[in-house]
Each structure stands twice: as C-alpha cells, then as structure tokens.
Amino acid sequence: MAKPAVLLARAVFPEILQLLQEHFDLRHNQADEAWTPQQLAARLQGCTGAFTTGSERIDAALLDACPQLKVCANMAVGFNNFDLKAMTAHGVLGTNTPDVLTETTADFGFALLMATARRISESEHFLRAGRWDRWRYDMFAGAEVHGTTLGILGMGRIGQGIARRGAHGFGMKVVYHNRSRLPPELEADCRATYVGKDELLRTADHLVLVLPYSAESHHAMGAAELALMKPTATLVNIARGGIVDDAALAAALRDKRIAAAGLDVFEGEPKVHPDLLQVPNVVLTPHIASATITTRMAMARLAADNLIGFLVHGKPLTPLNPEVLGGS
C-alpha cells in the first residue's frame, strides 16, 4: 500500500524528518527555502498532508489549488496562518501544538519583562559601544519589578504561567483581562484579579500581552490604548504580531508616553517596523519565546504525531476543527 504523500514545509530536527519518512512519502525542505504562496501550492500537489509553521498561509486560494489536501499540522500553538473557516469548508483538518510550550514561553515572557524593565539591552549596547567610563547614580535606572502591578491581557495557559511567576516569585499584584473570567480556583492559584480592559491599562506597571490573534484582536493595543497606560509602564508582547499597532507603539516610545517595550513578535514579521529600530527603549527578539531545544523538539514531535495520528490511525491528537472528523 502506498504511503500518503506529505510536505514538510520548513527545516526540522533530523529525528523528526526520519520519523515522518517512516510513515509517509515525504517531500521536505531541509534547505529551509522561503516559498511564495504559489510555490507552496505547487509543492503541495499530490500531498494529502502538510507539516507547517506560522510562516505558511493556508487559505481558500491555496485549498482550491490543492483539492487532495486533508490535514495541515502546525508546529505552533497559534494558528492565525490558518483560515480555519475555509479549511473546514474544504474538509481539511488543522492541528496545533498546545501545552508543550506553555512553561518555556512563560519563562521567556517574564525574562523579556525583566530585560525591558531593567533596560538590559539598552545598557549592553552602551557598554559594547565603549561609552561606559564611570558610575552614575541614575545610569540606566529602570523600573522596579518586585512588588509592582503586573497586568496580563489574555489569560490562557501562558498568561497564567506568567501570572504565577509574578505573584509567587516577585510578590507582584496581578490583574488581568480576558474574554471570559477564570474559575475562582485558577484565579486563586495565580493570585490574579479580573478587571476591565481600561482599568488594566491604567493600573499595570508592567503589561504583558498573551492573547490569540484574530480579526477582533487586531491592533488591540493601538494609540488610544497606549494613551491609557502610565508613562512609567512597560509593555511586553509575546503573543502575535498585529495585536499591537507597531507604528503607534514606536511613537509612544519615542515620545516617552510609556517607558519601554519588549517585543518578540511583529506586524509583517520577519520585517520589523523601521521606527522601532530607531528608539532605544525597546528590547527586540526574533520570535523565540518557545526556543529551547527541548520545547521545539516537543512541538515538532506533536505536529508529526498529529499527521501520523490522522493519516495513519485516523485519530489526530490536537484537532482545531474536529467537526471535519465527524464528516469523514
């Protein structure tokens, strides 16, 4: 019996490549070439499955061009690269990789908060440029973290992890806003208080964004929202590009309407808004919040297991649109 044809759209760990080759007629991209949507569609011809990352857009146009496609397994917890409505209409299953990256991403979110508040990148650039020649009482004096108010916009698993780190590790008062309030036992575990969005923005000393991207959350942090924040506050985005209006944020940083920002995600990434590159009070990292070897391997393994589970055993592990399964 012929093996199902699967496209591996990006480079991946050799162990995962070998695993996929055991089960599928695999077309891979270990050279990690960047493909246009047309090139992706061409390489998907004849494939019933695809191993994707957030870089590959799966939309109606691609699905129309690839009628044999049955499943796309994303190596990410986010799936804004999937037009899930179109995928469901075409009978194509989408899967993601929840849970395996929660704690690692929460670690990074808090690390980025610390680097932003304490001006670590800014001071390192100063030192590397050979400009450090004496001590000053106010040299790179940043914002206090311990005992301050931590605001979290989006209180899923990662948001809860950040809340626990702030509350239990740094004695922070935690406030949050979410589409729905957490159960009392989870609020107690996180020592977190639910507030309205405007109150969250006004009261947070450090605001962390961990909400999923959607049409509704596009520019959830724009000029009006930034204007509500304290001039001493910091903002950290480890969610998705597009949740923050990067141009408005750059202007707020330039004009010191907020103190600093830490960004791991950007609108139109890997491009970065040029104004963000011109302000010193921002820490910039290239979408690496989940980047430990252990976690990225677990993400890749779960994506592979979703393909194997669906195409070989008929049981994907983490389906995003399980209604497709009911109709199969």
XYZ file of C-alpha atoms in Angstrom, residues 12-187:
176
model
C 13.094 20.436 11.141
C 15.114 18.254 13.503
C 16.661 15.218 11.757
C 14.882 12.896 14.204
C 11.507 14.301 13.147
C 12.452 14.041 9.472
C 13.298 10.371 9.986
C 10.034 9.738 11.869
C 7.976 11.270 9.080
C 9.872 9.323 6.414
C 8.949 6.085 8.177
C 5.260 6.782 7.696
C 4.966 8.974 4.602
C 6.161 9.627 1.108
C 7.865 12.775 2.363
C 8.773 15.901 0.445
C 10.954 18.046 2.662
C 12.527 21.488 2.746
C 15.647 20.930 4.839
C 17.301 23.756 2.890
C 14.637 25.943 4.576
C 13.860 27.868 1.414
C 11.304 30.669 1.572
C 8.365 29.845 -0.689
C 5.773 32.156 -2.163
C 2.133 31.045 -1.799
C 2.256 29.886 -5.422
C 5.407 27.838 -4.802
C 3.859 26.298 -1.696
C 0.756 25.320 -3.672
C 2.915 23.801 -6.405
C 4.865 21.692 -3.907
C 1.642 20.537 -2.253
C 0.316 18.987 -5.445
C -0.458 15.327 -4.769
C 0.012 15.708 -0.988
C -2.664 14.719 1.498
C -0.825 16.261 4.448
C 1.403 19.218 5.317
C 3.691 19.963 8.251
C 3.570 23.740 8.588
C 4.815 26.552 10.773
C 3.335 30.003 11.293
C 5.032 31.099 8.067
C 2.792 29.142 5.694
C -0.610 30.638 4.965
C -3.315 28.022 4.439
C -6.280 29.851 2.923
C -9.088 29.362 0.435
C -6.914 30.121 -2.585
C -4.326 27.515 -1.620
C -7.005 24.965 -0.748
C -8.719 25.486 -4.109
C -5.375 24.749 -5.775
C -4.743 21.653 -3.626
C -8.009 19.676 -3.540
C -6.278 16.497 -2.361
C -5.043 18.105 0.886
C -6.657 16.638 4.021
C -4.601 17.849 7.005
C -2.208 20.647 7.986
C -0.262 20.178 11.207
C 1.096 23.445 12.581
C 4.294 23.398 14.639
C 2.920 26.198 16.824
C 0.219 26.766 19.384
C -1.004 29.776 17.401
C -2.770 29.190 14.108
C -3.505 32.607 12.642
C -1.793 31.360 9.472
C -4.785 29.010 9.076
C -8.044 30.235 7.620
C -9.852 27.697 9.742
C -13.269 28.506 8.296
C -12.001 27.863 4.767
C -10.209 24.711 5.885
C -13.382 23.348 7.438
C -15.368 24.193 4.314
C -12.807 22.241 2.259
C -12.805 19.316 4.694
C -9.200 19.946 5.729
C -8.203 19.300 9.326
C -5.936 21.736 11.166
C -3.903 20.845 14.251
C -1.617 22.805 16.570
C 0.786 22.159 19.464
C -0.787 23.357 22.735
C 0.593 22.717 26.236
C 4.110 21.589 25.257
C 5.410 25.171 25.060
C 3.486 26.786 27.942
C 6.142 26.927 30.633
C 9.040 27.734 28.291
C 7.095 30.604 26.732
C 6.038 31.904 30.144
C 9.709 31.811 31.214
C 10.661 33.876 28.191
C 7.800 36.312 28.696
C 8.991 37.041 32.188
C 12.601 37.258 31.032
C 11.558 39.816 28.413
C 9.627 41.750 31.062
C 12.755 41.853 33.246
C 15.025 42.869 30.366
C 12.600 45.625 29.389
C 12.037 46.984 32.886
C 15.716 46.932 33.821
C 16.966 48.305 30.465
C 19.286 45.370 29.883
C 19.587 45.624 26.094
C 19.973 49.383 26.153
C 22.754 49.203 28.735
C 24.538 46.371 26.899
C 24.600 48.398 23.683
C 26.030 51.323 25.671
C 28.772 49.125 27.122
C 29.642 47.438 23.804
C 29.973 50.858 22.160
C 32.741 51.698 24.640
C 30.769 54.517 26.220
C 30.967 53.295 29.841
C 33.671 55.312 31.606
C 32.219 55.919 35.084
C 29.405 55.052 37.501
C 26.441 57.375 37.911
C 23.631 57.202 40.428
C 20.989 57.263 37.673
C 22.787 55.322 34.947
C 20.193 53.085 33.248
C 17.952 53.246 36.290
C 14.938 51.228 35.226
C 11.573 50.287 36.620
C 11.029 48.243 39.765
C 9.566 44.786 39.205
C 9.188 43.205 42.640
C 6.023 44.327 44.386
C 4.607 46.221 41.408
C 1.405 45.593 39.444
C 1.572 43.008 36.669
C -1.171 43.303 34.050
C -1.934 40.428 31.701
C -4.102 40.780 28.616
C -5.115 37.256 27.617
C -5.218 34.748 30.471
C -4.793 31.374 28.824
C -2.225 28.811 29.902
C 0.772 31.032 29.119
C -0.803 34.083 30.749
C -1.480 32.030 33.858
C 2.137 30.866 33.884
C 3.357 34.458 33.763
C 0.900 35.411 36.492
C 2.209 32.681 38.797
C 5.794 33.768 38.208
C 4.939 37.360 39.040
C 2.746 36.668 42.046
C 4.667 33.819 43.673
C 8.187 34.756 42.631
C 8.182 38.554 42.665
C 5.372 39.452 45.031
C 3.515 41.287 42.274
C -0.131 42.259 42.349
C -1.644 40.545 39.307
C -4.587 41.949 37.375
C -5.872 40.513 34.131
C -8.432 40.912 31.394
C -9.696 38.069 29.247
C -12.664 37.272 27.031
C -14.024 35.262 29.949
C -13.167 35.266 33.618
C -11.154 32.384 35.037
C -12.743 29.962 37.503
C -12.165 31.029 41.151
C -9.670 28.227 41.794
C -7.457 29.341 38.892
C -7.654 32.980 39.982
